[in-house]
């Protein structure tokens, strides 16, 4: 059994795993099918935040149950996805049903070892069965898709609405696709204007225009909803410039600080929403509803066999794909 370990920034190694330990009663052992590389994994790979090395990434995981602890209700052979954020069930926010705000939250693949391994073990409460009709390549997107589903529930997205999405990484591309699916007129905005990126955005169905942040169209166009998914101060600052009076800015990118034009926000009654991960199980269920629906066309994903992990991370860093997936299936290698 192999696992992918980050030993130092930009130093990934495929290594033999320790022999499996017996399961705790509440745990399941999973054989990995696919794992999505997230923006967070890419920042970790580049050494952009503090990590204890060696670190095993991977929180967007699809796999098959191969062994269950004695208290677990799942059956071997079942396909599952991981919900990688832990919750304590005892804090004020967990008790109020807001597990996404749990004060004791940890993340598999972040503060806890992740799933980039041929097998991994996780408490059964953090896995979700996958509906049979959802193919592997779509099912593995449920976690990033749920982030977008949760964010878009904070605003009204419908035909006639103008929506701008700043930053077209995985979340931004999925947000553009979902807003367009709901009939909005979408401006997808990104500094990467490569042919491959243009090609990616063109795979989104619906009314979508693709702009550079400095495009002169954005000097005059104003939007009912602006979604910041780049996670950089300049993008958040642009969000307040291009939102209509009475409009909404939804922040899903994560960074420390930016300058807020308070007079402009107050005078124009602009509403700011922070949005973090998702409510469970509702947002996963809703995300699966879209992933089940073939009329919801996903932007391009790229599958890379596990052994070619270096190419996979390079493809992720290029920003040219909606999602790069590591393929752990033996037949894929
Ligand atoms: Zn992610
Ligand atoms: Zn809690």
Short mmCIF file of N, CA, C and O in Angstrom, two decimals, residues 83 85-88 91 93-94 96-106 150-151 154 274-280 283:
data_model
loop_
_atom_site.label_atom_id
_atom_site.label_comp_id
_atom_site.label_asym_id
_atom_site.label_seq_id
_atom_site.Cartn_x
_atom_site.Cartn_y
_atom_site.Cartn_z
N UNK A 83 -16.55 13.54 4.19
CA UNK A 83 -16.85 14.88 4.67
C UNK A 83 -15.67 15.19 5.59
O UNK A 83 -15.61 14.65 6.69
N UNK A 85 -14.42 17.62 7.43
CA UNK A 85 -14.31 18.53 8.57
C UNK A 85 -14.95 17.92 9.80
O UNK A 85 -16.13 17.59 9.80
N UNK A 86 -14.17 17.78 10.87
CA UNK A 86 -14.71 17.14 12.07
C UNK A 86 -15.59 18.13 12.83
O UNK A 86 -15.50 19.35 12.62
N UNK A 87 -16.45 17.62 13.67
CA UNK A 87 -17.28 18.46 14.54
C UNK A 87 -17.43 17.74 15.87
O UNK A 87 -17.40 16.51 15.93
N UNK A 88 -17.57 18.53 16.95
CA UNK A 88 -17.49 17.94 18.30
C UNK A 88 -18.85 17.53 18.84
O UNK A 88 -18.92 16.72 19.77
N UNK A 91 -20.12 21.74 21.29
CA UNK A 91 -19.97 23.20 21.40
C UNK A 91 -21.30 23.88 21.04
O UNK A 91 -22.22 23.27 20.49
N UNK A 93 -22.12 25.88 18.75
CA UNK A 93 -22.49 25.94 17.34
C UNK A 93 -22.95 24.57 16.82
O UNK A 93 -23.90 24.48 16.07
N UNK A 94 -22.26 23.51 17.26
CA UNK A 94 -22.70 22.16 16.90
C UNK A 94 -24.12 21.93 17.42
O UNK A 94 -24.97 21.41 16.71
N UNK A 96 -26.38 24.03 17.93
CA UNK A 96 -27.34 24.82 17.16
C UNK A 96 -27.45 24.34 15.71
O UNK A 96 -28.08 24.98 14.88
N UNK A 97 -26.80 23.20 15.40
CA UNK A 97 -26.88 22.66 14.04
C UNK A 97 -25.93 23.34 13.07
O UNK A 97 -26.06 23.17 11.86
N UNK A 98 -25.00 24.14 13.58
CA UNK A 98 -24.05 24.82 12.69
C UNK A 98 -22.67 24.19 12.85
O UNK A 98 -21.73 24.81 13.36
N UNK A 99 -22.59 22.95 12.38
CA UNK A 99 -21.33 22.21 12.55
C UNK A 99 -20.19 22.84 11.76
O UNK A 99 -19.03 22.62 12.08
N UNK A 100 -20.53 23.60 10.71
CA UNK A 100 -19.47 24.25 9.93
C UNK A 100 -18.75 25.31 10.76
O UNK A 100 -17.66 25.74 10.39
N UNK A 101 -19.37 25.73 11.88
CA UNK A 101 -18.74 26.75 12.73
C UNK A 101 -18.16 26.13 14.00
O UNK A 101 -17.76 26.85 14.92
N UNK A 102 -18.11 24.80 14.08
CA UNK A 102 -17.62 24.10 15.28
C UNK A 102 -16.29 24.70 15.74
O UNK A 102 -15.36 24.85 14.96
N UNK A 103 -16.21 25.02 17.03
CA UNK A 103 -14.98 25.64 17.54
C UNK A 103 -13.84 24.62 17.65
O UNK A 103 -12.68 24.99 17.81
N UNK A 104 -14.17 23.33 17.61
CA UNK A 104 -13.14 22.29 17.72
C UNK A 104 -12.86 21.61 16.37
O UNK A 104 -12.30 20.52 16.33
N UNK A 105 -13.29 22.28 15.29
CA UNK A 105 -13.18 21.69 13.95
C UNK A 105 -11.73 21.41 13.57
O UNK A 105 -10.84 22.23 13.76
N UNK A 106 -11.52 20.21 13.04
CA UNK A 106 -10.24 19.87 12.41
C UNK A 106 -10.56 19.37 11.01
O UNK A 106 -11.71 19.05 10.72
N UNK A 150 -23.51 25.86 -0.77
CA UNK A 150 -23.74 26.58 0.49
C UNK A 150 -23.63 28.10 0.26
O UNK A 150 -24.48 28.86 0.72
N UNK A 151 -22.61 28.51 -0.47
CA UNK A 151 -22.38 29.94 -0.72
C UNK A 151 -23.53 30.56 -1.52
O UNK A 151 -24.01 31.65 -1.22
N UNK A 154 -26.89 31.73 -0.01
CA UNK A 154 -26.96 32.98 0.76
C UNK A 154 -27.58 34.11 -0.06
O UNK A 154 -27.88 35.17 0.48
N UNK A 274 -20.03 36.08 4.58
CA UNK A 274 -18.93 35.12 4.64
C UNK A 274 -19.56 33.74 4.51
O UNK A 274 -20.67 33.52 5.00
N UNK A 275 -18.88 32.83 3.83
CA UNK A 275 -19.45 31.49 3.67
C UNK A 275 -18.36 30.46 3.88
O UNK A 275 -17.34 30.50 3.19
N UNK A 276 -18.56 29.57 4.84
CA UNK A 276 -17.53 28.57 5.11
C UNK A 276 -18.11 27.15 4.99
O UNK A 276 -19.16 26.87 5.56
N UNK A 277 -17.43 26.36 4.25
CA UNK A 277 -17.80 24.97 3.91
C UNK A 277 -19.31 24.80 3.72
O UNK A 277 -19.87 25.47 2.87
N UNK A 278 -19.96 23.97 4.55
CA UNK A 278 -21.34 23.57 4.20
C UNK A 278 -22.09 23.10 5.45
O UNK A 278 -21.50 22.81 6.47
N UNK A 279 -23.41 23.06 5.32
CA UNK A 279 -24.27 22.45 6.34
C UNK A 279 -24.51 21.01 5.92
O UNK A 279 -24.80 20.75 4.75
N UNK A 280 -24.40 20.12 6.89
CA UNK A 280 -24.60 18.70 6.57
C UNK A 280 -25.82 18.15 7.27
O UNK A 280 -26.10 18.55 8.39
N UNK A 283 -26.30 20.26 2.39
CA UNK A 283 -25.54 20.76 1.24
C UNK A 283 -24.92 19.62 0.43
O UNK A 283 -24.81 19.72 -0.80
#
